[in-house]
Tab-separated table of C-alpha atoms in Angstrom:
chain	number	residue	atom	x	y	z
Y	294	UNK	CA	86.671	71.036	78.979
Y	295	UNK	CA	88.227	74.253	78.652
Y	296	UNK	CA	88.438	75.651	75.636
Y	297	UNK	CA	90.379	78.914	74.608
Y	298	UNK	CA	88.876	78.217	70.948
Y	299	UNK	CA	84.857	80.165	72.263
Y	300	UNK	CA	82.285	79.224	70.111
Y	301	UNK	CA	79.277	82.790	69.959
Y	302	UNK	CA	76.135	81.957	71.706
Y	303	UNK	CA	73.014	84.699	70.897
Y	304	UNK	CA	71.215	85.591	73.537
Y	305	UNK	CA	67.900	86.916	73.949
Y	306	UNK	CA	66.927	90.160	74.367
Y	307	UNK	CA	65.507	90.676	78.377
Y	308	UNK	CA	63.168	93.583	79.738
Y	309	UNK	CA	65.111	94.331	82.654
Y	310	UNK	CA	64.348	96.063	86.369
Y	311	UNK	CA	65.219	99.028	87.292
Y	312	UNK	CA	66.675	98.309	90.570
Y	313	UNK	CA	68.685	101.559	91.489
Y	314	UNK	CA	68.572	105.882	90.261
Y	315	UNK	CA	71.244	107.497	92.545
Y	316	UNK	CA	72.740	110.614	90.903
Y	317	UNK	CA	75.996	109.015	91.233
Y	318	UNK	CA	76.970	105.374	90.792
Y	319	UNK	CA	81.017	104.267	92.135
Y	320	UNK	CA	81.621	100.686	90.423
Y	321	UNK	CA	84.728	99.414	92.459
Y	322	UNK	CA	85.379	99.978	96.501
Y	323	UNK	CA	89.120	100.218	96.577
Y	324	UNK	CA	90.574	103.420	98.161
Y	325	UNK	CA	89.246	105.178	95.362
Y	326	UNK	CA	85.991	104.322	95.247
Y	327	UNK	CA	85.609	104.422	99.037
Y	328	UNK	CA	87.232	108.445	98.819
Y	329	UNK	CA	84.773	108.957	95.816
Y	330	UNK	CA	81.974	107.905	97.008
Y	331	UNK	CA	82.484	109.594	100.420
Y	332	UNK	CA	83.146	113.202	98.850
Y	333	UNK	CA	79.950	112.797	96.487
Y	334	UNK	CA	77.097	112.000	100.016
Y	335	UNK	CA	78.922	114.732	101.450
Y	336	UNK	CA	78.891	117.677	98.989
Y	337	UNK	CA	74.791	116.392	98.839
Y	338	UNK	CA	74.465	113.582	95.540
Y	339	UNK	CA	72.084	110.795	96.291
Y	340	UNK	CA	75.450	108.138	95.977
Y	341	UNK	CA	75.544	103.612	95.700
Y	342	UNK	CA	78.633	102.431	96.311
Y	343	UNK	CA	78.990	99.220	93.581
Y	344	UNK	CA	81.755	96.467	95.132
Y	345	UNK	CA	81.924	92.686	93.905
Y	346	UNK	CA	82.996	91.377	97.225
Y	347	UNK	CA	81.073	91.685	100.030
Y	348	UNK	CA	84.329	94.025	102.447
Y	349	UNK	CA	85.737	97.252	100.380
Y	350	UNK	CA	89.171	98.331	100.014
Y	351	UNK	CA	90.291	96.673	97.362
Y	352	UNK	CA	94.213	95.596	97.241
Y	353	UNK	CA	94.423	96.329	100.723
Y	354	UNK	CA	92.287	94.431	102.290
Y	355	UNK	CA	90.993	91.393	99.198
Y	356	UNK	CA	94.875	91.261	98.133
Y	357	UNK	CA	96.755	91.610	102.074
Y	358	UNK	CA	98.615	94.820	100.810
Y	359	UNK	CA	100.787	95.115	104.460
Y	360	UNK	CA	100.952	99.182	104.856
Y	361	UNK	CA	99.704	102.326	103.236
Y	362	UNK	CA	103.232	103.589	100.997
Y	363	UNK	CA	103.836	107.299	102.261
Y	364	UNK	CA	101.241	109.682	102.094
Y	365	UNK	CA	103.781	112.749	102.685
Y	366	UNK	CA	107.205	113.834	100.489
Y	367	UNK	CA	109.405	113.218	103.153
Y	368	UNK	CA	108.886	116.918	104.630
Y	369	UNK	CA	104.826	117.017	105.058
Y	370	UNK	CA	101.761	115.101	103.560
Y	371	UNK	CA	100.713	115.332	100.252
Y	372	UNK	CA	97.757	113.060	101.163
Y	373	UNK	CA	94.945	114.981	103.325
Y	374	UNK	CA	91.738	115.423	102.922
Y	375	UNK	CA	89.548	112.070	103.196
Y	376	UNK	CA	92.587	109.611	102.654
Y	377	UNK	CA	94.570	111.086	106.049
Y	378	UNK	CA	91.400	110.893	107.675
Y	379	UNK	CA	90.706	107.517	107.391
Y	380	UNK	CA	94.023	106.663	108.279
Y	381	UNK	CA	93.657	108.143	111.430
Y	382	UNK	CA	90.585	106.408	111.701
Y	383	UNK	CA	91.838	103.074	111.396
Y	384	UNK	CA	95.625	103.846	113.813
Y	385	UNK	CA	92.435	104.709	116.110
Y	386	UNK	CA	90.125	101.805	115.827
Y	387	UNK	CA	93.079	99.106	116.008
Y	388	UNK	CA	93.097	99.767	119.708
Y	389	UNK	CA	95.846	101.418	121.645
Y	390	UNK	CA	98.805	99.158	121.374
Y	391	UNK	CA	98.953	99.861	117.496
Y	392	UNK	CA	97.564	103.677	118.581
Y	393	UNK	CA	100.572	103.759	120.581
Y	394	UNK	CA	103.614	102.735	117.681
Y	395	UNK	CA	102.390	104.044	114.655
Y	396	UNK	CA	100.092	107.497	116.505
Y	397	UNK	CA	102.281	109.373	114.294
Y	398	UNK	CA	103.433	108.541	111.779
Y	399	UNK	CA	102.382	108.852	107.986
Y	400	UNK	CA	105.222	106.199	105.690
Y	401	UNK	CA	104.554	102.771	105.916
Y	402	UNK	CA	101.875	102.205	108.436
Y	403	UNK	CA	101.038	98.583	108.551
Y	404	UNK	CA	97.673	98.110	107.862
Y	405	UNK	CA	95.270	95.960	110.384
Y	406	UNK	CA	92.555	94.757	108.088
Y	407	UNK	CA	89.623	93.969	109.807
Y	408	UNK	CA	89.423	96.954	111.516
Y	409	UNK	CA	90.014	98.591	107.467
Y	410	UNK	CA	87.123	96.849	106.407
Y	411	UNK	CA	84.950	98.231	109.144
Y	412	UNK	CA	86.013	101.383	108.998
Y	413	UNK	CA	85.473	101.786	105.855
Y	414	UNK	CA	82.485	100.482	105.929
Y	415	UNK	CA	81.765	102.829	108.159
Y	416	UNK	CA	82.650	106.569	106.821
Y	417	UNK	CA	81.147	105.960	103.222
Y	418	UNK	CA	77.650	104.647	105.224
Y	419	UNK	CA	78.239	107.769	107.664
Y	420	UNK	CA	78.342	109.901	104.481
Y	421	UNK	CA	74.813	109.375	103.308
Y	422	UNK	CA	76.235	107.012	100.782
Y	423	UNK	CA	74.448	103.131	100.388
Y	424	UNK	CA	76.605	100.233	99.683
Y	425	UNK	CA	75.381	97.068	97.429
Y	426	UNK	CA	78.336	94.500	97.849
Y	427	UNK	CA	78.022	91.214	95.769
Y	428	UNK	CA	77.983	92.653	93.016
Y	429	UNK	CA	79.542	93.203	88.875
Y	430	UNK	CA	78.959	95.599	86.481
Y	431	UNK	CA	78.647	93.719	83.122
Y	432	UNK	CA	77.117	95.476	80.705
Y	433	UNK	CA	76.621	99.395	80.263
Y	434	UNK	CA	73.714	101.089	77.760
Y	435	UNK	CA	75.014	104.025	75.889
Y	436	UNK	CA	73.351	106.784	74.404
Y	437	UNK	CA	76.285	108.505	72.274
Y	438	UNK	CA	78.648	109.960	74.447
Y	439	UNK	CA	76.937	109.275	77.254
Y	440	UNK	CA	76.442	106.346	79.737
Y	441	UNK	CA	71.972	105.467	80.043
Y	442	UNK	CA	72.498	102.538	82.790
Y	443	UNK	CA	74.584	99.618	83.928
Y	444	UNK	CA	73.299	96.475	83.999
Y	445	UNK	CA	74.405	94.797	86.440
Y	446	UNK	CA	74.084	90.686	89.037
Y	447	UNK	CA	74.095	88.905	91.926
Y	448	UNK	CA	72.238	86.857	93.992
Y	449	UNK	CA	69.449	88.862	93.208
Y	450	UNK	CA	69.126	88.280	89.343
Y	451	UNK	CA	70.064	90.841	86.561
Y	452	UNK	CA	69.183	94.678	86.839
Y	453	UNK	CA	70.125	98.473	85.231
Y	454	UNK	CA	70.942	101.209	87.616
Y	455	UNK	CA	70.172	104.545	86.394
Y	456	UNK	CA	72.277	107.191	87.444
Y	457	UNK	CA	73.370	110.613	85.835
Y	458	UNK	CA	76.984	110.267	86.773
Y	459	UNK	CA	79.131	107.881	86.756
Y	460	UNK	CA	82.218	106.958	88.304
Y	461	UNK	CA	84.896	104.287	87.567
Y	462	UNK	CA	87.166	103.254	91.151
Y	463	UNK	CA	87.151	99.588	89.496
Y	464	UNK	CA	91.263	100.249	88.799
Y	465	UNK	CA	91.390	97.938	85.759
Y	466	UNK	CA	88.877	100.486	84.055
Y	467	UNK	CA	86.379	97.988	83.709
Y	468	UNK	CA	83.621	100.038	82.757
Y	469	UNK	CA	85.609	102.497	80.466
Y	470	UNK	CA	86.207	99.445	78.915
Y	471	UNK	CA	83.388	98.218	78.939
Y	472	UNK	CA	82.112	101.937	77.555
Y	473	UNK	CA	84.368	101.888	73.881
Y	474	UNK	CA	87.315	104.003	76.044
Y	475	UNK	CA	89.944	103.578	73.986
Y	476	UNK	CA	93.186	102.371	76.006
Y	477	UNK	CA	96.480	100.486	77.327
Y	478	UNK	CA	97.682	97.579	78.424
Y	479	UNK	CA	101.360	97.380	80.040
Y	480	UNK	CA	104.425	97.822	78.043
Y	481	UNK	CA	105.336	98.012	74.549
Y	482	UNK	CA	105.517	94.394	74.238
Y	483	UNK	CA	102.146	93.789	76.712
Y	484	UNK	CA	104.224	92.977	79.704
Y	485	UNK	CA	102.822	93.615	82.848
Y	486	UNK	CA	103.900	94.194	86.058
Y	487	UNK	CA	104.020	91.101	88.427
Y	488	UNK	CA	100.955	90.387	90.673
Y	489	UNK	CA	102.222	89.011	93.969
Y	490	UNK	CA	100.502	87.079	96.945
Y	491	UNK	CA	100.162	88.757	99.957
Y	492	UNK	CA	99.777	87.308	103.905
Y	493	UNK	CA	100.027	87.834	107.476
Y	494	UNK	CA	101.145	85.718	109.545
Y	495	UNK	CA	101.276	84.651	113.598
Y	496	UNK	CA	103.583	83.460	115.862
Y	497	UNK	CA	106.987	85.761	115.528
Y	498	UNK	CA	109.552	87.617	117.880
Y	499	UNK	CA	109.718	91.237	116.502
Y	500	UNK	CA	112.904	91.561	119.268
Y	501	UNK	CA	114.725	88.084	117.623
Y	502	UNK	CA	114.192	89.572	114.792
Y	503	UNK	CA	114.924	92.266	114.676
Y	504	UNK	CA	118.694	90.703	116.131
Y	505	UNK	CA	119.270	89.417	113.969
Y	506	UNK	CA	118.349	92.432	111.169
Y	507	UNK	CA	121.110	94.190	113.552
Y	508	UNK	CA	123.434	91.650	113.455
Y	509	UNK	CA	123.611	90.564	109.827
Y	510	UNK	CA	123.494	94.127	108.603
Y	511	UNK	CA	121.054	93.843	105.813
Y	512	UNK	CA	118.050	95.544	106.626
Y	513	UNK	CA	114.348	94.557	106.590
Y	514	UNK	CA	114.799	93.147	103.312
Y	515	UNK	CA	116.094	90.183	103.625
Y	516	UNK	CA	118.814	90.128	100.889
Y	517	UNK	CA	121.578	88.198	101.574
Y	518	UNK	CA	120.070	85.838	103.521
Y	519	UNK	CA	117.151	84.983	100.247
Y	520	UNK	CA	120.002	84.304	98.422
Y	521	UNK	CA	121.444	82.254	100.231
Y	522	UNK	CA	117.785	79.970	100.227
Y	523	UNK	CA	117.590	80.872	96.343
Y	524	UNK	CA	121.168	79.425	96.343
Y	525	UNK	CA	120.455	76.475	98.083
Y	526	UNK	CA	117.447	75.370	96.514
Y	527	UNK	CA	114.783	76.835	98.594
Y	528	UNK	CA	113.473	80.064	97.449
Y	529	UNK	CA	112.592	80.173	93.256
Y	530	UNK	CA	114.677	82.675	91.828
Y	531	UNK	CA	113.352	86.062	91.161
Y	532	UNK	CA	113.908	89.133	93.279
Y	533	UNK	CA	116.342	89.208	96.169
Y	534	UNK	CA	114.833	90.711	98.720
Y	535	UNK	CA	111.371	90.752	100.609
Y	536	UNK	CA	109.655	93.641	99.329
Y	537	UNK	CA	108.025	94.287	102.752
Y	538	UNK	CA	107.747	93.252	105.778
Y	539	UNK	CA	104.346	95.135	108.266
Y	540	UNK	CA	104.604	94.872	112.181
Y	541	UNK	CA	100.548	94.232	113.334
Y	542	UNK	CA	102.624	93.430	116.750
Y	543	UNK	CA	105.410	91.528	118.052
Y	544	UNK	CA	103.864	88.489	116.981
Y	545	UNK	CA	101.843	88.956	113.835
Y	546	UNK	CA	103.104	91.321	111.147
Y	547	UNK	CA	101.675	91.160	107.437
Y	548	UNK	CA	104.457	89.702	104.150
Y	549	UNK	CA	104.792	91.016	100.977
Y	550	UNK	CA	107.286	89.013	99.130
Y	551	UNK	CA	107.587	87.682	95.446
Y	552	UNK	CA	105.777	87.717	92.048
Y	553	UNK	CA	103.809	85.605	90.308
Y	554	UNK	CA	104.640	86.927	86.305
Y	555	UNK	CA	102.112	87.353	83.651
Y	556	UNK	CA	99.324	87.995	85.203
Y	557	UNK	CA	97.072	90.438	83.102
Y	558	UNK	CA	94.413	90.906	86.616
Y	559	UNK	CA	91.705	91.649	83.577
Y	560	UNK	CA	91.818	88.242	82.588
Y	561	UNK	CA	89.965	85.641	85.417
Y	562	UNK	CA	91.812	82.856	83.881
Y	563	UNK	CA	95.240	84.278	84.916
Y	564	UNK	CA	93.704	85.947	88.543
Y	565	UNK	CA	93.082	81.790	88.507
Y	566	UNK	CA	96.398	80.474	88.136
Y	567	UNK	CA	97.721	83.684	90.207
Y	568	UNK	CA	96.137	82.609	92.522
Y	569	UNK	CA	96.684	78.609	92.589
Y	570	UNK	CA	100.758	79.248	92.214
Y	571	UNK	CA	100.810	82.431	94.890
Y	572	UNK	CA	99.654	80.167	97.784
Y	573	UNK	CA	101.603	77.248	96.368
Y	574	UNK	CA	104.273	79.616	96.629
Y	575	UNK	CA	103.168	81.240	100.076
Y	576	UNK	CA	103.879	77.307	101.575
Y	577	UNK	CA	107.618	77.714	99.714
Y	578	UNK	CA	108.245	80.892	101.659
Y	579	UNK	CA	106.893	79.909	105.112
Y	580	UNK	CA	109.052	76.796	104.669
Y	581	UNK	CA	111.802	79.410	104.344
Y	582	UNK	CA	110.828	81.778	106.776
Y	583	UNK	CA	110.582	79.398	109.270
Y	584	UNK	CA	114.643	77.610	108.366
Y	585	UNK	CA	116.452	81.102	107.861
Y	586	UNK	CA	114.851	83.956	109.681
Y	587	UNK	CA	114.969	83.752	113.421
Y	588	UNK	CA	112.542	84.815	114.560
Y	589	UNK	CA	110.133	83.491	112.821
Y	590	UNK	CA	110.936	79.570	113.657
Y	591	UNK	CA	107.364	79.060	114.726
Y	592	UNK	CA	105.372	80.797	112.709
Y	593	UNK	CA	101.761	79.804	111.762
Y	594	UNK	CA	100.341	81.623	108.347
Y	595	UNK	CA	96.369	82.867	108.977
Y	596	UNK	CA	95.638	84.968	105.950
Y	597	UNK	CA	96.766	84.654	102.262
Y	598	UNK	CA	95.335	86.967	100.535
Y	599	UNK	CA	91.331	86.319	98.553
Y	600	UNK	CA	92.776	87.421	94.954
Y	601	UNK	CA	96.462	87.671	94.023
Y	602	UNK	CA	97.792	92.103	94.299
Y	603	UNK	CA	98.189	93.512	90.901
Y	604	UNK	CA	100.138	97.009	89.552
Y	605	UNK	CA	98.971	97.200	86.741
Y	606	UNK	CA	95.987	96.996	84.346
Y	607	UNK	CA	94.701	98.434	81.417
Y	608	UNK	CA	95.477	103.530	81.094
Y	609	UNK	CA	92.358	105.540	80.164
Y	610	UNK	CA	92.900	106.881	76.787
Y	611	UNK	CA	91.467	110.462	78.982
Y	612	UNK	CA	91.846	114.239	77.978
Y	613	UNK	CA	95.403	114.821	78.982
Y	614	UNK	CA	98.331	112.064	79.402
Y	615	UNK	CA	100.862	112.604	83.034
Y	616	UNK	CA	104.081	111.397	81.051
Y	617	UNK	CA	107.597	111.003	82.938
Y	618	UNK	CA	108.750	114.312	81.974
Y	619	UNK	CA	106.050	115.952	84.181
Y	620	UNK	CA	107.084	113.536	87.515
Y	621	UNK	CA	110.744	114.773	87.112
Y	622	UNK	CA	110.149	118.241	86.408
Y	623	UNK	CA	107.607	118.024	89.499
Y	624	UNK	CA	105.003	120.384	86.474
Y	625	UNK	CA	102.151	121.987	88.524
Y	626	UNK	CA	98.638	122.141	86.014
Y	627	UNK	CA	96.248	124.714	85.747
Y	628	UNK	CA	93.369	121.490	86.613
Y	629	UNK	CA	96.066	120.061	89.077
Y	630	UNK	CA	93.486	118.086	91.657
Y	631	UNK	CA	95.764	116.711	93.601
Y	632	UNK	CA	99.823	115.985	94.018
Y	633	UNK	CA	101.805	113.377	94.379
Y	634	UNK	CA	105.382	112.583	95.129
Y	635	UNK	CA	106.016	108.914	95.362
Y	636	UNK	CA	108.587	107.307	93.579
Y	637	UNK	CA	108.359	105.694	90.057
Y	638	UNK	CA	108.326	102.229	91.346
Y	639	UNK	CA	108.198	99.717	88.698
Y	640	UNK	CA	108.870	95.633	89.025
Y	641	UNK	CA	110.789	93.522	87.545
Y	642	UNK	CA	108.344	92.118	84.254
Y	643	UNK	CA	109.846	88.617	84.820
Y	644	UNK	CA	112.649	86.524	87.222
Y	645	UNK	CA	115.876	87.799	85.419
Y	646	UNK	CA	114.775	91.356	84.572
Y	647	UNK	CA	116.030	94.557	86.324
Y	648	UNK	CA	113.546	97.052	89.124
Y	649	UNK	CA	112.646	100.937	87.324
Y	650	UNK	CA	112.744	102.910	90.370
Y	651	UNK	CA	112.951	107.523	90.400
Y	652	UNK	CA	112.699	108.771	93.047
Y	653	UNK	CA	111.689	113.023	93.338
Y	654	UNK	CA	113.633	115.724	95.647
Y	655	UNK	CA	112.799	115.653	99.479
Y	656	UNK	CA	109.665	117.559	99.783
Y	657	UNK	CA	108.355	117.710	95.736
Y	658	UNK	CA	105.747	116.711	93.864
Y	659	UNK	CA	103.622	116.872	90.593
Y	660	UNK	CA	100.006	117.712	90.194
Y	661	UNK	CA	97.444	115.019	88.684
Y	662	UNK	CA	95.654	117.053	86.960
Y	663	UNK	CA	91.540	116.731	86.481
Y	664	UNK	CA	91.715	116.266	82.915
Y	665	UNK	CA	94.296	112.546	83.454
Y	666	UNK	CA	91.156	111.583	85.026
Y	667	UNK	CA	88.114	112.080	81.703
Y	668	UNK	CA	87.991	109.146	79.381
Y	669	UNK	CA	87.941	110.328	75.636
Y	670	UNK	CA	84.096	110.423	74.130
Y	671	UNK	CA	82.807	110.001	77.475
Y	672	UNK	CA	80.909	112.792	78.561
Y	673	UNK	CA	79.641	111.394	82.406
Y	674	UNK	CA	81.893	108.725	83.249
Y	675	UNK	CA	85.271	109.320	85.007
Y	676	UNK	CA	87.649	107.247	86.048
Y	677	UNK	CA	89.863	107.597	89.238
Y	678	UNK	CA	92.362	105.609	90.724
Y	679	UNK	CA	95.522	103.479	88.974
Y	680	UNK	CA	93.848	103.739	85.254
Y	681	UNK	CA	93.762	107.626	84.760
Y	682	UNK	CA	95.522	108.224	81.559
Y	683	UNK	CA	99.652	107.965	82.219
Y	684	UNK	CA	102.240	106.775	80.539
Y	685	UNK	CA	103.161	103.929	81.683
Y	686	UNK	CA	106.917	104.648	83.883
Y	687	UNK	CA	104.228	107.360	85.697
Y	688	UNK	CA	101.719	104.861	85.971
Y	689	UNK	CA	104.126	103.461	88.020
Y	690	UNK	CA	104.272	106.304	90.393
Y	691	UNK	CA	100.079	106.996	91.035
Y	692	UNK	CA	99.362	103.865	91.426
Y	693	UNK	CA	99.233	103.642	95.165
Y	694	UNK	CA	96.920	103.745	97.822
Y	695	UNK	CA	97.080	107.057	99.124
Y	696	UNK	CA	97.304	108.627	95.687
Y	697	UNK	CA	94.185	106.782	94.839
Y	698	UNK	CA	92.348	108.430	97.803
Y	699	UNK	CA	93.256	111.497	96.887
Y	700	UNK	CA	91.791	111.668	92.619
Y	701	UNK	CA	89.122	109.427	94.507
Y	702	UNK	CA	87.690	112.342	96.327
Y	703	UNK	CA	88.225	114.624	93.682
Y	704	UNK	CA	86.447	112.405	91.272
Y	705	UNK	CA	83.105	112.582	93.665
Y	706	UNK	CA	83.554	116.036	94.339
Y	707	UNK	CA	82.756	116.852	90.509
Y	708	UNK	CA	80.427	114.340	90.444
Y	709	UNK	CA	78.680	116.387	92.872
Y	710	UNK	CA	78.759	119.533	91.371
Y	711	UNK	CA	77.793	117.857	87.832
Y	712	UNK	CA	74.952	116.532	89.641
Y	713	UNK	CA	73.523	119.356	90.578
Y	714	UNK	CA	74.086	121.361	87.178
Y	715	UNK	CA	72.612	118.268	85.106
Y	716	UNK	CA	75.880	118.626	82.939
Y	717	UNK	CA	78.723	116.078	82.057
Y	718	UNK	CA	82.609	116.000	83.925
Y	719	UNK	CA	83.651	118.377	81.356
Y	720	UNK	CA	81.746	121.238	82.158
Y	721	UNK	CA	82.347	121.560	85.912
Y	722	UNK	CA	84.254	124.429	86.735
Y	723	UNK	CA	87.846	123.456	87.904
Y	724	UNK	CA	87.840	126.219	89.817
Y	725	UNK	CA	85.811	125.798	91.500
Y	726	UNK	CA	86.244	121.767	92.107
Y	727	UNK	CA	89.144	122.905	93.538
Y	728	UNK	CA	88.266	125.508	95.707
Y	729	UNK	CA	85.834	122.816	97.508
Y	730	UNK	CA	88.743	120.041	97.752
Y	731	UNK	CA	91.311	122.449	99.285
Y	732	UNK	CA	88.222	123.643	102.078
Y	733	UNK	CA	87.788	119.477	102.423
Y	734	UNK	CA	91.180	118.095	103.256
Y	735	UNK	CA	92.829	118.123	100.465
Y	736	UNK	CA	96.277	120.159	99.530
Y	737	UNK	CA	96.710	121.018	95.647
Y	738	UNK	CA	99.942	122.706	96.490
Y	739	UNK	CA	101.680	125.780	98.411
Y	740	UNK	CA	98.574	128.307	98.384
Y	741	UNK	CA	98.246	131.577	99.655
Y	742	UNK	CA	95.991	131.467	103.173
Y	743	UNK	CA	95.993	127.446	103.170
Y	744	UNK	CA	96.967	125.855	106.365
Y	745	UNK	CA	98.959	122.882	107.709
Y	746	UNK	CA	95.979	122.156	110.272
Y	747	UNK	CA	99.419	122.009	111.911
Y	748	UNK	CA	99.904	118.286	110.026
Y	749	UNK	CA	104.187	117.547	110.555
Y	750	UNK	CA	106.124	114.462	109.539
Y	751	UNK	CA	106.591	112.562	112.578
Y	752	UNK	CA	110.527	111.779	112.659
Y	753	UNK	CA	112.009	108.085	113.723
Y	754	UNK	CA	112.715	104.720	111.559
Y	755	UNK	CA	110.518	102.888	108.517
Y	756	UNK	CA	110.381	99.235	109.253
Y	757	UNK	CA	107.811	98.685	106.096
Y	758	UNK	CA	111.339	99.637	104.414
Y	759	UNK	CA	110.190	101.378	100.142
Y	760	UNK	CA	109.882	99.400	96.879
Y	761	UNK	CA	107.463	97.715	97.865
Y	762	UNK	CA	103.603	98.061	96.763
């Protein structure tokens, strides 16, 4: 019988073998971890990437988030470097039809999940980094302000990874939390953005759907149709729009649709409930699509997320906390390692609350300082991705995949630099880090001599709507 009243058991001490001794270990194989591992390896570090699943990609593959959020500020790409390189590789590998549709697009590009998994595998391995799938890091071994090792668990058994530098790319700051780094979780009342169980359907008719959208004038988010279905009891109360439909082909579409409330993605019990409720909600939504939406009368569910998509969990306490005024004032920092132009996007915490959306002007962005990735009290640990040090509104902007690529590239490059000197992350010379990032394709704002490399933003209609992720 399961119970929340947990007793305690003393576990006998163990002598564990040391299984890996890389310069840099990256924990978490989502966009931030992928970019971190590639950057560290390309810059000469012996690098190991540990991932709990049997593939890379994080929310884009495990949770089937249907499309990449914007790489641009509406005028130019602000996310470049490794992130832009991987987007292009997916387009090239997805086949002639996909490439012809999306070659010039940089915003809301649909994700071809199985192609993307292979692209990520190849990119990481070609960089020289090593992969270890089906593995959890479940304990951190500390010596003062330094991590001395990680205890990992997998089918092989338990062992220790000892590295010089550690990169937490888990998205939930799991490594930082195990190491005792202070963090915040959600809003003032502990509220968290809801999760979404995304999915892919086949058997759709895009031209028929587009004609329906044109005739009804409601856009791709189906607001009028959803309200009608909710009033008829065919959909539950909640958000009155589809967050996004991403067309992989004329008959295959990915859906980001609906919410599961009250989910803390750092708790296995909540993830379990979300999985069960999410699959039930998908069944309800498929019946809605067949009944209400022309072009979807004959759709068939082919894939639901391995887990529910998580938007928000822990935010570490770091050397600098990026706050909403930094976002709104489009602030630039002396230690910028990335730029962000994605809008503040905080999803409703329950079925009766409202969304928070705040856009920057077209063509504008703000800086992401290196210090917000440096967790308090730890010298050889850096955090990349949605769990960096920020307030809740800014986390609602920083959390998306393109930004995670940029932060990951900075973390991996910094790790390689620190590894050479045997120092910690705070000892990395920031100007040299910025120079290396720019040389390796990152964009840190308009700088003398920094070319755009011919990159432009394609014009044309974007079918995957905003306020989506």
